[in-house]
XYZ file of C-alpha atoms in Angstrom:
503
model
C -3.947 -15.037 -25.003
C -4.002 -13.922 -28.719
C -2.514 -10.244 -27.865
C 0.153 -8.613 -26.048
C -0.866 -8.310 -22.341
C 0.067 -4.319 -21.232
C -1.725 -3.531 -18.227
C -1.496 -0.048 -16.375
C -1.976 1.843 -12.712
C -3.132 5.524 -13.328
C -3.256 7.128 -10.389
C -3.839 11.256 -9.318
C -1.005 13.397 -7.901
C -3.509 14.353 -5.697
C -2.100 12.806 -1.937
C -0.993 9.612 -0.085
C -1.254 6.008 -1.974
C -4.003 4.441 -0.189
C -3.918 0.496 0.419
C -6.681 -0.051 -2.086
C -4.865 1.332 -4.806
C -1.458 -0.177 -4.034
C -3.611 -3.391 -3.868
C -4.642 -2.386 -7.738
C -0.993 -2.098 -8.613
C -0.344 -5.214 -7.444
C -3.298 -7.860 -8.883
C -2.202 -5.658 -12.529
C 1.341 -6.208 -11.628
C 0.638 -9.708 -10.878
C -1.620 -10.476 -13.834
C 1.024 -8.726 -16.015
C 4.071 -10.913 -14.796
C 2.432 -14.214 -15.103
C 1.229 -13.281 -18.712
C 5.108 -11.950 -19.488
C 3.263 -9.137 -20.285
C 4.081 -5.068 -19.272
C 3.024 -2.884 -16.333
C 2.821 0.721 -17.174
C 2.366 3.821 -14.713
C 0.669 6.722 -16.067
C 0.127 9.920 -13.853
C -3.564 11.455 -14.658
C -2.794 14.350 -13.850
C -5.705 16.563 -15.751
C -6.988 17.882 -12.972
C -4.593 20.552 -11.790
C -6.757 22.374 -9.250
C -6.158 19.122 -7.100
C -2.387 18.787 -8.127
C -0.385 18.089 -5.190
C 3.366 19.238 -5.459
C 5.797 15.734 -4.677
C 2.638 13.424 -4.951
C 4.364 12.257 -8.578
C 7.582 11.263 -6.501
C 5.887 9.947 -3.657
C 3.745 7.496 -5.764
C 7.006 6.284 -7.402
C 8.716 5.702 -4.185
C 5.742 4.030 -3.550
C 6.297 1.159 -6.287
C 9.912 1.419 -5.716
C 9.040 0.143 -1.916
C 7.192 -2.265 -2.816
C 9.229 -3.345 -5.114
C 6.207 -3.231 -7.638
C 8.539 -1.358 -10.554
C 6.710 -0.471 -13.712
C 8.523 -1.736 -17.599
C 7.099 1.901 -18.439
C 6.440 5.295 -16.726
C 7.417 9.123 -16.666
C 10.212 7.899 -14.452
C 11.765 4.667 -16.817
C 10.507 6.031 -20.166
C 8.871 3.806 -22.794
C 8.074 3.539 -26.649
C 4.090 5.131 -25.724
C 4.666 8.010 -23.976
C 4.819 10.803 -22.381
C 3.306 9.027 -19.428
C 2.210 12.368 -17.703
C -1.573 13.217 -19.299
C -0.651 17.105 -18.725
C 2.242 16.609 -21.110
C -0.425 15.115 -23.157
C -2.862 17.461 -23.820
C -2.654 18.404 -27.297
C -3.562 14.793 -28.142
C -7.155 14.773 -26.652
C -9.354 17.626 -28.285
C -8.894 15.823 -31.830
C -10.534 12.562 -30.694
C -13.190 15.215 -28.355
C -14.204 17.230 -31.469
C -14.205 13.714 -33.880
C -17.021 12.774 -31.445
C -18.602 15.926 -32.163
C -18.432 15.865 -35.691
C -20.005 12.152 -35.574
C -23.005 13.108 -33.487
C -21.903 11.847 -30.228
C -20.801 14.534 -28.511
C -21.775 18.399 -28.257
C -20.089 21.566 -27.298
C -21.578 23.159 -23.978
C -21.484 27.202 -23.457
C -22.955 27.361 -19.807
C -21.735 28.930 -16.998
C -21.211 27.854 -13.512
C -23.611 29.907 -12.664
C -25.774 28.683 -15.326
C -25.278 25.377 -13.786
C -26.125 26.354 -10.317
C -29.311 28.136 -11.100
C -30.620 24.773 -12.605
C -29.920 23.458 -9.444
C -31.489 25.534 -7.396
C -34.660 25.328 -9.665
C -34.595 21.904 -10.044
C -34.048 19.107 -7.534
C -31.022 16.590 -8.409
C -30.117 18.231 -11.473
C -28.223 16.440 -14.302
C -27.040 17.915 -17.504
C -28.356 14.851 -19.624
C -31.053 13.421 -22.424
C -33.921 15.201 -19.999
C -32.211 18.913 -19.554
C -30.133 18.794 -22.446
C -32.552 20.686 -24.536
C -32.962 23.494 -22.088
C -29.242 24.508 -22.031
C -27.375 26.479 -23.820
C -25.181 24.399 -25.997
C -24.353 23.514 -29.799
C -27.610 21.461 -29.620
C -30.116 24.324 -28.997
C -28.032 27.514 -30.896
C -27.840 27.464 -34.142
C -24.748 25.705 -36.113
C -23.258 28.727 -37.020
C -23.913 30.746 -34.176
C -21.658 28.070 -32.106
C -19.040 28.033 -34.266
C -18.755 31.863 -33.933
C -18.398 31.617 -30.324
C -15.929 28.737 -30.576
C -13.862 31.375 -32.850
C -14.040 34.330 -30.687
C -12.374 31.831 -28.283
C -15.957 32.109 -25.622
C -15.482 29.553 -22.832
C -16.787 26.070 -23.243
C -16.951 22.490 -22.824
C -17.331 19.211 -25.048
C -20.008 16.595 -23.420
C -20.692 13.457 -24.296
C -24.242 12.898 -25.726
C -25.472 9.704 -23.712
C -28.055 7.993 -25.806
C -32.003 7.718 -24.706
C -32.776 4.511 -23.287
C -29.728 2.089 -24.254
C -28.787 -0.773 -22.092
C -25.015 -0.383 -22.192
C -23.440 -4.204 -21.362
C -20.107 -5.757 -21.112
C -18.480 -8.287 -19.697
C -16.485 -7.989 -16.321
C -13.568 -10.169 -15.711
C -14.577 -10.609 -12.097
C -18.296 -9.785 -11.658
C -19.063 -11.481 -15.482
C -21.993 -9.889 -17.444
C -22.763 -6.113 -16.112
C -25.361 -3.613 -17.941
C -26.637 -0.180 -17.048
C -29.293 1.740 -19.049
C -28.226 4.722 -20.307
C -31.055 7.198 -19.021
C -29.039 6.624 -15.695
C -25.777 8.265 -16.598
C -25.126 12.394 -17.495
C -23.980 13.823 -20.595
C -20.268 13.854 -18.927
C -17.780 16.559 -19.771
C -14.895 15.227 -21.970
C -12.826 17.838 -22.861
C -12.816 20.903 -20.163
C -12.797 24.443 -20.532
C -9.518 24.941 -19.962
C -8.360 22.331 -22.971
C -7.333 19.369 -20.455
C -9.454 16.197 -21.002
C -11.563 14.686 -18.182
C -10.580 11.401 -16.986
C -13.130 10.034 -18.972
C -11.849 11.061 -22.197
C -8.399 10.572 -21.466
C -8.367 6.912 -20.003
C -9.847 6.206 -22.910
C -7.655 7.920 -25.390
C -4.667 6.841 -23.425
C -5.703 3.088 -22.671
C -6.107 2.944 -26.365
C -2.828 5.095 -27.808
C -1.250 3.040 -25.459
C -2.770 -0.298 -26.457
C -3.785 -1.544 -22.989
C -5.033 -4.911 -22.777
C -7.068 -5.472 -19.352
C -8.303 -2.232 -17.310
C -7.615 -3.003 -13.574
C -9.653 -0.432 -11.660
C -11.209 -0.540 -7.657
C -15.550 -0.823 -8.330
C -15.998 2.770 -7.347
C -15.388 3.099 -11.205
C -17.885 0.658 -12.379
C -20.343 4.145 -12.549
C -18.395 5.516 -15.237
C -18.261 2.153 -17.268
C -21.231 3.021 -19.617
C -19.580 6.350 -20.532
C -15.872 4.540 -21.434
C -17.419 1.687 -23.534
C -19.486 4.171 -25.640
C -16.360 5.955 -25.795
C -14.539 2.745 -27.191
C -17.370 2.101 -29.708
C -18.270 5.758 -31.118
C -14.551 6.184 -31.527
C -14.529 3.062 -33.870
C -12.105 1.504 -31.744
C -14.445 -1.071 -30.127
C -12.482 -4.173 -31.280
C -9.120 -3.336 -28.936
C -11.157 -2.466 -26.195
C -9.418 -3.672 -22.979
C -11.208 -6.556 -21.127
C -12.315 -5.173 -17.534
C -12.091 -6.034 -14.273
C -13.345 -3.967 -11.153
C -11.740 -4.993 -8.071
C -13.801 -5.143 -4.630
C -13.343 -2.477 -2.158
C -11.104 -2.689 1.056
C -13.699 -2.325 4.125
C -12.952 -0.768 7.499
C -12.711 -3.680 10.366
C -16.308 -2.993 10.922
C -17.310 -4.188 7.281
C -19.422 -0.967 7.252
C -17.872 0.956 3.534
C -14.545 1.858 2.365
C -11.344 2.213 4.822
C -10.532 5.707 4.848
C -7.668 7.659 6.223
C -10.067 8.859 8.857
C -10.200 5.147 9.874
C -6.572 4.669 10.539
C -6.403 7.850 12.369
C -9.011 7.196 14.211
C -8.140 3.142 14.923
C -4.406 3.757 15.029
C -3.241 2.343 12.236
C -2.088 2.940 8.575
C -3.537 2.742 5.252
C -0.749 4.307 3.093
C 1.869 2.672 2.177
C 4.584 5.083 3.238
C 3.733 8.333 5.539
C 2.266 11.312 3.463
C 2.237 14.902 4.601
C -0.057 16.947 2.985
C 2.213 20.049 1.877
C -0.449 22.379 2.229
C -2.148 21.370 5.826
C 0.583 19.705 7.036
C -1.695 16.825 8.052
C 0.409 13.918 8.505
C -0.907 10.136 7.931
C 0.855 7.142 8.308
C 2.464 4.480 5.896
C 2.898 0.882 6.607
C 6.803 1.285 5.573
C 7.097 4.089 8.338
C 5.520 1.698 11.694
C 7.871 -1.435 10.512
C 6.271 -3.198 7.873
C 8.444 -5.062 5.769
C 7.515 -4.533 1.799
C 7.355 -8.615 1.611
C 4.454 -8.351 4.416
C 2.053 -5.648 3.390
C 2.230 -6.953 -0.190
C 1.219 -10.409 0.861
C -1.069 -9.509 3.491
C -2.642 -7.043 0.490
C -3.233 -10.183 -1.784
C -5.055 -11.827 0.460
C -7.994 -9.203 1.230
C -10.023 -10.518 -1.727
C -8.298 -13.364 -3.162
C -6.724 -16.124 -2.436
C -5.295 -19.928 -4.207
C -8.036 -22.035 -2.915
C -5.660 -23.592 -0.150
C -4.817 -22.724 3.751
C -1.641 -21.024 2.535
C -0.962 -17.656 3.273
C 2.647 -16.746 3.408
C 3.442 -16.252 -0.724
C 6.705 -14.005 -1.651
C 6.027 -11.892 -4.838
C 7.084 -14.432 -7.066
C 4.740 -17.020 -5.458
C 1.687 -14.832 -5.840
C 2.903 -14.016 -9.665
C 2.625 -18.219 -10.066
C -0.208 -18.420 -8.382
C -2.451 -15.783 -9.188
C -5.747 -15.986 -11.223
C -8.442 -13.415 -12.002
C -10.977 -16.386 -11.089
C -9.788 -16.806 -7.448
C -10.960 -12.424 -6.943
C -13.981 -12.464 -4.872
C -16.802 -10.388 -6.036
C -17.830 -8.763 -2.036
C -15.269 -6.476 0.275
C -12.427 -7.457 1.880
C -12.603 -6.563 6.038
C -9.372 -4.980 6.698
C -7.949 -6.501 10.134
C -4.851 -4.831 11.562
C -3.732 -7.449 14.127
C -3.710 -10.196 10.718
C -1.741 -7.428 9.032
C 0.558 -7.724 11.643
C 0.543 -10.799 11.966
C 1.749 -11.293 8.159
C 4.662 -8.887 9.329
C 5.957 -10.422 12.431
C 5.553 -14.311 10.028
C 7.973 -12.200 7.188
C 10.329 -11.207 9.951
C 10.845 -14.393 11.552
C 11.500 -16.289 7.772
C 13.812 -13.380 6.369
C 17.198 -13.649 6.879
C 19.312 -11.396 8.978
C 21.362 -9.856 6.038
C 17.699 -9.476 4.592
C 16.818 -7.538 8.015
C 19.767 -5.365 8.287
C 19.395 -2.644 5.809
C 15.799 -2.021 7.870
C 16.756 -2.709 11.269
C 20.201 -0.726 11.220
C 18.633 2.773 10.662
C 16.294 2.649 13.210
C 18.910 1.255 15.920
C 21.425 4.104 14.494
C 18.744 6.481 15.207
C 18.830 5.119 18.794
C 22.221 6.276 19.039
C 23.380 2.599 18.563
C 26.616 1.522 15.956
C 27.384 -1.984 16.149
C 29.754 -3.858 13.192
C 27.340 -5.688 10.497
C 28.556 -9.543 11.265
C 27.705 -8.861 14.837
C 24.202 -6.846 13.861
C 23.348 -9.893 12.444
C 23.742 -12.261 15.051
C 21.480 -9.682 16.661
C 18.971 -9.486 14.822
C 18.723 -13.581 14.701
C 18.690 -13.808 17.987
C 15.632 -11.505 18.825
C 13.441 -11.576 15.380
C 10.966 -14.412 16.682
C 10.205 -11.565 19.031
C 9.353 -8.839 16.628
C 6.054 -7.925 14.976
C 7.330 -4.374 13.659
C 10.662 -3.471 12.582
C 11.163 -0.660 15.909
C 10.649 -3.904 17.720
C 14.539 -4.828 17.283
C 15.455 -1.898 19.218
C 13.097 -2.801 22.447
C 14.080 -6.503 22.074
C 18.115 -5.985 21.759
C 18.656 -2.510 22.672
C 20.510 -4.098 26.059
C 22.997 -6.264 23.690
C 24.912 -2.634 23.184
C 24.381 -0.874 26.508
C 24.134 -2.159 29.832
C 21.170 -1.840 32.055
C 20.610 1.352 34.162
C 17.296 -0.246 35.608
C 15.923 -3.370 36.957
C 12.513 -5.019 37.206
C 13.248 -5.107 41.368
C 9.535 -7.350 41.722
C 10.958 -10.485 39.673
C 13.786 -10.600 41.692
C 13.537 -8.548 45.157
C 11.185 -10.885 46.561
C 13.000 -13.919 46.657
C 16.195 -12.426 46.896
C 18.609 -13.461 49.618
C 22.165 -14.335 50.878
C 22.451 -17.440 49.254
C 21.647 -16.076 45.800
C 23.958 -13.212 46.321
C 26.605 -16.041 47.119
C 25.843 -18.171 44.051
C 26.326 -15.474 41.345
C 29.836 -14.448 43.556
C 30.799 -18.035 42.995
C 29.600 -17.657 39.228
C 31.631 -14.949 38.319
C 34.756 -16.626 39.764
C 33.539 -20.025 37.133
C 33.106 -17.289 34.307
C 36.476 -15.801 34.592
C 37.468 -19.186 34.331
C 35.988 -20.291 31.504
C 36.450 -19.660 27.858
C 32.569 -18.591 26.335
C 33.076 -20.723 23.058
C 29.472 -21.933 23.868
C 26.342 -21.132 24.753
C 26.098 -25.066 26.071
C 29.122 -24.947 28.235
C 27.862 -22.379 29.754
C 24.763 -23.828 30.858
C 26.065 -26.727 31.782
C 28.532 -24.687 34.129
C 25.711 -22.477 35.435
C 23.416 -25.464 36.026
C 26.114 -27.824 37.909
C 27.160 -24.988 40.072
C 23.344 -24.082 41.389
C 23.395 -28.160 42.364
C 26.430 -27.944 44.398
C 24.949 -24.641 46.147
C 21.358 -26.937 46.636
C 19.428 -24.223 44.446
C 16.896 -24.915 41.744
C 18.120 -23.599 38.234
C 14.402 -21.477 38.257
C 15.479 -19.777 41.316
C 18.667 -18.172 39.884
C 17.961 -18.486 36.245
C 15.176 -15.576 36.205
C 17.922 -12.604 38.436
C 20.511 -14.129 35.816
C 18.126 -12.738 33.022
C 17.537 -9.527 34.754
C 21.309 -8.661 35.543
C 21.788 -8.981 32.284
C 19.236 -7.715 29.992
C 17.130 -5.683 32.971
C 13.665 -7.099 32.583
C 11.920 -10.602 32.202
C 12.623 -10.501 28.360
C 15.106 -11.738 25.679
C 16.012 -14.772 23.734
C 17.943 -17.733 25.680
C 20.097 -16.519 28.755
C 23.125 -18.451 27.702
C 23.181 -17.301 24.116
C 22.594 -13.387 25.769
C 26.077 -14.307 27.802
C 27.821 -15.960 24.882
C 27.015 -12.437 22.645
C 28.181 -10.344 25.207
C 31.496 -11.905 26.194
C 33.398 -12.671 29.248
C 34.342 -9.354 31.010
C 30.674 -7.563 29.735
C 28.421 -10.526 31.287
C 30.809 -10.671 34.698
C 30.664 -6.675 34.444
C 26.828 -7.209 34.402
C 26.268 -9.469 37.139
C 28.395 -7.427 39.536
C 26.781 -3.870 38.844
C 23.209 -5.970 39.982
C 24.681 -7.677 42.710
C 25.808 -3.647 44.345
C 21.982 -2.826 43.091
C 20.294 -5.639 44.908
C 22.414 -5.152 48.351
């Protein structure tokens, strides 16, 4: 690639990071990497009636989760910044009145309610190449009669003047040639009334200032693609236009539009990446960090809804997907978001992390429990019962009775088939355990096994109350290794408070 690939994420302060765009952080982050290129993080923030106090923070913690970390941003600095558009602003209404002076663009003096009576007169309104002419604006008043009311400071804003009848092309990195004619887009607003650019002026500006050389963006943007690359070419700045690529959209389960927030509240399940509450409302909706998703999981399982190698693989850590990646492999349709796969990823990244990899996830939420344990033997822990676990709360079901005893027991797995001669057999077993040093889990199989032959019982018949005096259910990883973590005097302890439960 002849220049310097910089690639950026732009997102709103406006709420939550939806899956869809963390998935556009990560195929630029991707892209970026494997081109030893930069990722940059710009907050476009122009539009502060939907500013959202801590959304800034929220979206960094975001990347910082995912461990998705930008080379530039408001938070790490950079040689193009500021990074925050709002801190930005004097920049913009140069390049908006250059597009004035050339032709392209035209100051509007309307009202809202100027706006709204067009609407109610005519059906579908647009302020473009048919309506223009009707409005009140620098291209119906006279010259000088605008420029007055630009001096006596009158409210206004600059539009862009779409041409008549222009098919608008270029080429898309993942959907290849794309046009639109021109008579199908507005005369867009580009620099607002209040002096803060629209997002169509200001990607623009910014992409360029900042000398961006791919545009990332989900297709819900492909609209507003006509109105960027005129903006490219009537600001002369055509040749370092960035090459585009509009991703495919994230589909509910059904496959029927966009997955919403609506649709995880309404299936039970997330689509932020970490919980966001809405300061205002208070409306709470869920992040994958905050059910027990591992980072690892949801960014793999996020790479595959709409792309993939070519191969059956799909288990890739970060720095597989940054090998591995291509813009070529992006399908063009939806990706159908399934939960259970997404979980599925999760409970795969559990079992092939290690347990010091675990820890710093699984202690908290055991701590929260009311459960302290010492690291080394957190560790064994957590090895013992993470084939078990699809989300990270799952450690404290699946081990919670490796730190306290049972207070309960599942009485119909071992009631029914309980008798003298059982009761006898685990007497005679705790006398063998306090005789026997638990070096091994082996040993102690061996021992248990040997003694249920001399008492003429089948191992199955004692081996499933053995697993319920200790643990208190039908669950668990291997018996023996469940004895061998506990110790002498806690597993004898064990069996004897069951024995008084099941007289």
């Amino acid at each position: 690639m002849d220049k310097k690939v910089r690639v950026r994420f732009a997102p709103s302060p406006t709420g939550g990071l939806h899956i869809g765009g963390v998935r556009t952080i990560l195929f630029n982050y991707l892209f970026a990497k494997q081109q030893q290129g930069e990722f940059i993080l710009r907050i476009e923030d122009t539009d502060q009636t939907r500013f959202v106090e801590g959304a800034e923070a929220y979206i960094i913690n975001c990347l910082k989760w995912c461990g998705l970390n930008p080379d530039e941003g408001p938070h790490v600095g950079g040689a193009y910044g500021p990074y925050k558009q709002s801190e930005r602003k004097e920049i913009y209404r140069a390049y908006a009145e250059q597009l004035v002076k050339d032709g392209y663009a035209y100051y509007a003096f309307d009202t809202p309610e100027d706006l709204e009576s067009k609407r109610q007169v005519i059906e579908n309104f647009k302020y473009d190449h048919n309506h223009r002419m009707q409005m009140r604006n620098s291209l119906t008043i006279p010259h000088e009669a605008a420029e007055s009311l630009i001096k006596e400071g009158a409210p206004h804003v600059i539009r862009i003047k779409m041409p008549k009848d222009e098919q608008v092309y270029f080429k898309d990195l993942i959907r290849g040639d794309v046009s639109f004619n021109s008579n199908d887009v507005d005369d867009k607003v580009l620099l607002k009334a209040d002096g803060m650019p629209t997002y169509h002026l200001a990607v623009v500006v910014d992409d360029y200032l900042m000398k961006i050389s791919h545009a990332f963006r989900g297709e819900e943007w492909l609209p507003s693609a006509p109105v960027h690359i005129l903006l490219w070419k009537y600001l002369g700045w055509e040749a370092a236009m960035p090459e585009w690529a509009h991703l495919p959209l994230i589909l509910k389960p059904d496959g029927h539009g966009k997955l919403s927030k609506r649709d995880g509240q309404r299936l039970g399940f997330p689509v932020y990446a970490i919980n966001w509450i809405d300061p205002k409302t208070q409306e709470k909706a869920d992040g994958f960090k905050d059910v027990g998703f591992l980072p690892e999981a949801m960014i793999n399982l996020l790479a595959m809804l709409g792309w993939n190698d070519g191969t059956d693989q799909e288990l890739f850590s970060l720095d597989e997907l940054i090998s591995k990646f291509s813009l070529d492999r992006i399908h063009k349709g939806g990706a159908k978001f399934d939960y259970e796969k997404a979980k599925w990823y999760n409970a795969e990244w559990i079992k092939r992390s290690t347990a010091s990899h675990l820890l710093p996830y699984v202690k908290p939420i055991l701590i929260e429990k009311g459960i302290t344990a010492e690291d080394i033997y957190l560790e064994k822990v957590i090895d013992a019962v993470k084939e078990r676990c699809t989300l990270l709360p799952d450690f404290y079901q699946q081990s919670a009775f490796f730190f306290t005893a049972p207070t309960a027991y599942d009485e119909d797995a071992v009631k029914p088939k309980w008798n003298e001669e059982k009761a006898a057999f685990f007497s005679s077993l705790i006398e063998k355990f306090e005789e026997t040093e638990f070096q091994d889990s082996a040993t102690l199989e061996t021992l248990f096994k040997t003694l249920a032959a001399d008492k003429n019982l089948k191992v199955g018949e004692v081996m499933l109350p053995f697993r319920v005096m200790l643990v208190g259910g039908k669950f668990g990883p291997q018996v023996f290794d469940i004895a061998l973590m506990l110790g002498k005097a806690e597993t004898i302890n064990r069996i004897k408070n069951a024995l008084a439960f099941f007289k």
